[in-house]
Amino acid sequence: MQIIILGMHRSGTSAVTRLINMMGAYIGPEDQFLPAQPDNPKGFWERIDVINLHKSMLEKLGIDWHLISTLDLNSIDTELVDTFTQGAKKIMLGIDSHRPWVLKDPRLCLLLPLWLSLLEVPVCVHVARHPLSTAQSLAKRDGFPLHFGITLWEQYNARALVVSSGLPRFSICYEQLMEQPVETVELLYKRLCDCGVQALRLPSEREIRAFLESELQHHRTSETQDTGWLTPAQSQLWEVLRDSKLENIEHEILENPARRVLLAGYETLLQERNSLHQRDVQLAATQEQLVTAEFDLQKGEMLLKKSAADLKALGRLFETLHYDIQLAFESLTWRLGFAIADAGRKLGLLQRTFMVQDHVAQIARNYQSWLRHQSSHYELNSALNEEDFSEEDYLAQYPDVRLAIERGEFHSGREHFELRGHQEIAHGTRIFIPNFISARNSIIQKTIDPEQCMKEIARWPRRPVVSIVMPVYNIDPCWLEAAISSVTQQIYPNWELCIADDGSTRQETLDALRRLRDPRCKIEFMESNQGIAGASNVALALATGEYVAFLDHDDELTRDALYHVVKAINDHDPDFIYSDEDKLSLEGYHLEPHFKPDYSPDLLLSTNYICHFSVYRKTVLDQAGSFREGFEGSQDHDLVLRTLDYTDRVFHIPRVLYHWRMIPGSTAAKFDSKNYAWAAGRRAIEDTLQRRSIIGGVTLGQHPGTYRVKRVIQGQPRISILMPFRDQPDWLRTCLDSILEKTSYPNFELLGISNNSVEPATFALMEHYAAADSRIRFIRHDVPFNYAALNNFAVGQVEGEHLLLLNNDMAVISADWLEALLEHSQRTEVGAVGAKLYYPDDTIQHGGVIIGIGGIAGHAHRQFQRHNPGYFSRLHQIQNVSAVTAACLMVKKSLYQAMGGMDEKHLAVAFNDVDFCLRLREKGYLNIFTPYCELYHYESKTRGHEDTPQKQHRFAQEVAYMRKRHRAILQNGDPYYNPNLPLDRDDFGML
């Protein structure tokens, strides 16, 4: 049998369709179902292809579902009818073999005549809801006036009754279904059977009640409330549908021509109103832009004035300092001391080290470079001319010129200066500093004594061979030789260098490789170019070491790199090791040091933060497999992800062991110069999700080389939002309004915990919101303020699977804020999930918590601008952190209770969230910061600051407890914050 559902939008047709589906009637494949929405959380139970077919027909007729006054099926062009029929036949072909089936879309009230030629004798089920309730629901969803909504209801149901005349039919009242669900479903089942529908089953009472929640009916209208709203004809139509006496309706009511005229008038007014509203919106937006622009101009002007003053002061300070230092260098005392020290170095009595002059020259170079970029009044050709040229000074300043001379491209520095350098300096592309003393601008790390290292190596129980894999292709010999030299000069001796030349066509590259004589260097010359993945695999096949490392043909290792790697192998026995790194300019300057966190699995799914220097246990690497074609540019990211499928024994060496050379066009110079690498990284992560059975998708992030993994939420678990507050009704209203207006996730409850509120306006507000939305309720817990205790008490009053601790001085920004938290909270391995919070001036208030900042803990990137990427784009990436703020913190209720909640005994106000998160970490759970949940935070508007002796005493006790309870992490450092980064500031040391 074929079952057709007829009824107006917002009349309960979805509920009736689902009930018939539960009885055994077929709707279609689930991927054709229209997804549930906040205004219909149980689902629509409509086929997308049916909806699209109907929408397409109405669109071709120049109308919409609510603008139907001109609809006349008798005047439709036959070609349109044929097109519609072909689409309907295709749908019928897919469902007619699954009888009984049920078809639903409110537009069937208007378009069912176009289907009848394809149907046999369908059973028509009219779904009736009181016209005023329907109109109220339309008013809430679409903003329609009530009279217009009622007239639409009348037209839809009148057309449905006309077209179903002569067919088996009956009606079901939605109000009766919600008030007496079991009895009404039994009646529905009986009437379907009476109409000849077979193979159905009656759902159990438990199934019925589980589906038909009373919350589904947001607007209820009693029979006495419709006075003054319904015309006599509308009242008669309602009664006929309510009582399922469909033959009792007068034909004149169904075919009333005045109704079309009335609808046309409403439609005209509605279109005019929408036009006015659109203009109002545009005007408001323009006004807001003007206000914002004016504010930004004022702010910018103030910043410019301050910056100009700061620049002048900085310039004066530096020039004075530089002058004083030069006087010191020229003094007799300094010159005598330097002569003695220089003699000692030449005689071998003193070690040759970086000298004070070198440091000063480094500072001078950086300052001059910065000053040239800042100044718009720099005079071209004023830095260096032929009369002042010094060959020694010129070559000392420009290592690239020295290398060019060695390659035979120039005979001397003067020749380079005359042909190129003069113009480059004049145009600012090459910076010149007079009296320059050559020095490398390197990251100063604790020096290693090679002799002491060799003694230590001799005592190690394990001294494995480390195979260093290097694919080579057409690289400049100078960079290749520098890379190879960085290996041959390693303090640790047990290594082999496995080189695969990827069919280089550059003779100088091939010659440089053939000059290698070290027996520890293995070379395979490939006959054809196979790309970086293929070449790396050929080199990897040469490896015989217990561990395998990777070095690009133009990069360099620090001399102690393998020493630190093998030391870690002896101390920790890891399967995978990585270090910090920096970038190396063509002139030999070390820039952009990347001080990385310890292993952060979520950050690795957001970006390849591991990158260089990476070392793998060979047996684990063999399990993961070699490099794969199709991932060029991100082949190392793909390999790391696949390796970590087999192990979690990861060790991070917080030290720069790798210098990534910034050759033009390389990823080191600029990631988006290789857009293919970005796309390849996305494919690598997508493949990882599939391997690990993670249901979700991957999108490109806001910054090159970053990604977002968006996990699919399983089911629709309830979220219980816990919000303690005391008075401040304006802030409470702002917070609640933002939640109700912007939240897209429907299945939540909000419990407000009033703590010692006294203002009548607060209680009136509580009563208003509790009455307006059944998801909101309030309790009172009038005890001395203890944030931890308030939340612990409230947890016992809610039923959600997930808890969201939320301050009352917040305002939601992103509509999917709850989904962004829930997609991680649902993961079994995750503890707490925190949000990205802003101050009202759009600067960062919270970007995760760093342990150790300020003595105990501080917020990362605090007061950065909203769109600032932060340290290596960390502000815009999902990542693991040690803790997040409880101003907005989601956690599974079962986990919260298993942890004993927050510590209300020792941490009543401060650090209770940090302590809770650290205890989760002790149990092995991951804590997550997600930048995709965004809110404004007005920070302690209700409670204020630590500004009384009593508060300061309590705070001191909480600090003392944290230092005792979490001594280990405070001493060892936050694993997600590199020990090379400062603890006296929260900006990762960024300037």
CSV table of C-alpha atoms in Angstrom, one decimal, residues 435-589:
chain,number,residue,atom,x,y,z
A,435,ASN,CA,82.4,48.3,10.1
A,436,PHE,CA,80.5,44.9,10.2
A,437,ILE,CA,82.2,42.1,12.1
A,438,SER,CA,81.0,38.7,10.8
A,439,ALA,CA,78.9,36.8,13.2
A,440,ARG,CA,76.1,34.3,13.0
A,441,ASN,CA,72.8,35.3,14.6
A,442,SER,CA,72.3,31.9,16.3
A,443,ILE,CA,70.2,30.7,19.1
A,444,ILE,CA,72.5,30.5,22.1
A,445,GLN,CA,72.2,27.1,23.7
A,446,LYS,CA,74.2,25.6,26.5
A,447,THR,CA,77.5,24.6,24.9
A,448,ILE,CA,78.5,20.9,24.7
A,449,ASP,CA,82.1,19.8,25.4
A,450,PRO,CA,82.9,17.2,22.7
A,451,GLU,CA,85.5,15.4,24.8
A,452,GLN,CA,83.1,15.1,27.7
A,453,CYS,CA,80.5,13.8,25.3
A,454,MET,CA,82.8,11.1,24.0
A,455,LYS,CA,83.5,9.9,27.5
A,456,GLU,CA,79.8,9.7,28.2
A,457,ILE,CA,79.1,7.9,25.0
A,458,ALA,CA,81.7,5.3,25.9
A,459,ARG,CA,79.8,4.5,29.1
A,460,TRP,CA,76.4,4.1,27.4
A,461,PRO,CA,75.1,0.5,27.3
A,462,ARG,CA,73.6,1.1,23.9
A,463,ARG,CA,75.4,2.7,21.0
A,464,PRO,CA,73.1,2.0,18.0
A,465,VAL,CA,73.8,2.9,14.4
A,466,VAL,CA,71.6,5.7,13.3
A,467,SER,CA,70.9,5.7,9.6
A,468,ILE,CA,70.4,9.2,8.2
A,469,VAL,CA,68.3,9.2,5.0
A,470,MET,CA,68.9,12.0,2.5
A,471,PRO,CA,67.2,12.2,-0.9
A,472,VAL,CA,69.1,14.5,-3.3
A,473,TYR,CA,68.0,16.3,-6.5
A,474,ASN,CA,69.8,19.1,-8.4
A,475,ILE,CA,70.8,21.0,-5.2
A,476,ASP,CA,73.5,23.6,-5.2
A,477,PRO,CA,76.7,21.8,-4.2
A,478,CYS,CA,77.5,24.4,-1.5
A,479,TRP,CA,74.3,23.5,0.4
A,480,LEU,CA,74.7,19.8,-0.2
A,481,GLU,CA,78.2,19.9,1.1
A,482,ALA,CA,77.1,21.9,4.1
A,483,ALA,CA,74.4,19.2,4.8
A,484,ILE,CA,76.8,16.3,4.5
A,485,SER,CA,79.4,18.1,6.6
A,486,SER,CA,76.9,18.5,9.4
A,487,VAL,CA,76.7,14.7,9.5
A,488,THR,CA,80.4,13.9,9.2
A,489,GLN,CA,81.2,16.3,12.0
A,490,GLN,CA,78.8,14.7,14.5
A,491,ILE,CA,80.2,14.0,17.9
A,492,TYR,CA,78.4,10.7,18.0
A,493,PRO,CA,80.3,8.4,15.7
A,494,ASN,CA,78.0,5.4,15.0
A,495,TRP,CA,76.0,6.7,12.0
A,496,GLU,CA,75.6,6.0,8.3
A,497,LEU,CA,74.5,8.5,5.7
A,498,CYS,CA,72.1,6.9,3.1
A,499,ILE,CA,71.9,9.1,0.0
A,500,ALA,CA,69.6,8.5,-3.1
A,501,ASP,CA,70.2,10.8,-6.0
A,502,ASP,CA,66.8,11.3,-7.7
A,503,GLY,CA,68.1,11.4,-11.3
A,504,SER,CA,69.9,14.8,-10.9
A,505,THR,CA,70.6,16.5,-14.2
A,506,ARG,CA,72.9,19.1,-12.6
A,507,GLN,CA,76.5,18.0,-13.1
A,508,GLU,CA,77.8,20.0,-10.1
A,509,THR,CA,75.4,18.0,-7.8
A,510,LEU,CA,76.6,14.7,-9.2
A,511,ASP,CA,80.2,15.7,-8.9
A,512,ALA,CA,79.8,16.7,-5.3
A,513,LEU,CA,78.3,13.3,-4.5
A,514,ARG,CA,81.0,11.4,-6.3
A,515,ARG,CA,83.7,13.2,-4.3
A,516,LEU,CA,82.4,11.6,-1.1
A,517,ARG,CA,85.0,9.3,0.4
A,518,ASP,CA,83.7,8.5,3.9
A,519,PRO,CA,82.9,4.8,4.1
A,520,ARG,CA,79.9,5.5,6.2
A,521,CYS,CA,78.2,7.3,3.3
A,522,LYS,CA,76.2,5.1,1.0
A,523,ILE,CA,75.0,6.5,-2.4
A,524,GLU,CA,72.5,5.1,-4.9
A,525,PHE,CA,72.3,7.0,-8.2
A,526,MET,CA,68.8,6.5,-9.6
A,527,GLU,CA,68.3,6.3,-13.4
A,528,SER,CA,65.2,8.4,-13.4
A,529,ASN,CA,63.5,11.0,-11.3
A,530,GLN,CA,60.9,9.4,-9.0
A,531,GLY,CA,60.1,12.4,-6.7
A,532,ILE,CA,60.9,12.9,-3.1
A,533,ALA,CA,58.9,10.0,-1.9
A,534,GLY,CA,60.4,7.5,-4.3
A,535,ALA,CA,64.0,8.8,-3.7
A,536,SER,CA,63.5,8.7,0.1
A,537,ASN,CA,62.4,5.1,-0.2
A,538,VAL,CA,65.5,4.2,-2.2
A,539,ALA,CA,67.7,5.8,0.4
A,540,LEU,CA,65.7,4.1,3.2
A,541,ALA,CA,66.4,0.7,1.6
A,542,LEU,CA,70.1,1.4,2.1
A,543,ALA,CA,69.6,1.8,5.9
A,544,THR,CA,70.9,-0.9,8.3
A,545,GLY,CA,70.8,1.1,11.5
A,546,GLU,CA,68.5,0.4,14.5
A,547,TYR,CA,67.2,3.9,14.2
A,548,VAL,CA,66.5,6.0,11.1
A,549,ALA,CA,66.6,9.8,10.8
A,550,PHE,CA,65.8,12.1,7.9
A,551,LEU,CA,67.8,15.1,6.6
A,552,ASP,CA,67.0,17.2,3.6
A,553,HIS,CA,69.7,17.8,1.1
A,554,ASP,CA,69.9,21.6,1.8
A,555,ASP,CA,69.5,21.5,5.6
A,556,GLU,CA,72.0,21.0,8.5
A,557,LEU,CA,72.2,19.2,11.8
A,558,THR,CA,73.8,20.7,14.9
A,559,ARG,CA,77.1,18.9,15.7
A,560,ASP,CA,75.6,17.4,18.9
A,561,ALA,CA,72.3,16.2,17.2
A,562,LEU,CA,72.9,12.5,17.3
A,563,TYR,CA,74.5,12.7,20.7
A,564,HIS,CA,71.3,14.0,22.2
A,565,VAL,CA,69.2,11.5,20.2
A,566,VAL,CA,71.2,8.4,21.4
A,567,LYS,CA,71.3,9.8,24.9
A,568,ALA,CA,67.5,9.9,24.8
A,569,ILE,CA,67.5,6.3,23.5
A,570,ASN,CA,69.6,5.2,26.4
A,571,ASP,CA,67.5,7.1,29.0
A,572,HIS,CA,64.0,6.5,27.6
A,573,ASP,CA,64.0,3.8,25.0
A,574,PRO,CA,61.5,5.6,22.7
A,575,ASP,CA,60.2,4.4,19.3
A,576,PHE,CA,60.1,7.9,17.9
A,577,ILE,CA,62.1,11.0,18.7
A,578,TYR,CA,61.8,14.6,17.6
A,579,SER,CA,63.6,17.8,18.4
A,580,ASP,CA,63.2,21.6,18.1
A,581,GLU,CA,64.4,23.4,15.0
A,582,ASP,CA,65.1,26.8,13.5
A,583,LYS,CA,65.4,28.2,10.0
A,584,LEU,CA,68.7,29.1,8.3
A,585,SER,CA,68.8,32.0,5.9
A,586,LEU,CA,71.0,31.9,2.8
A,587,GLU,CA,73.3,34.4,4.5
A,588,GLY,CA,73.8,32.0,7.4
A,589,TYR,CA,71.5,33.6,10.0
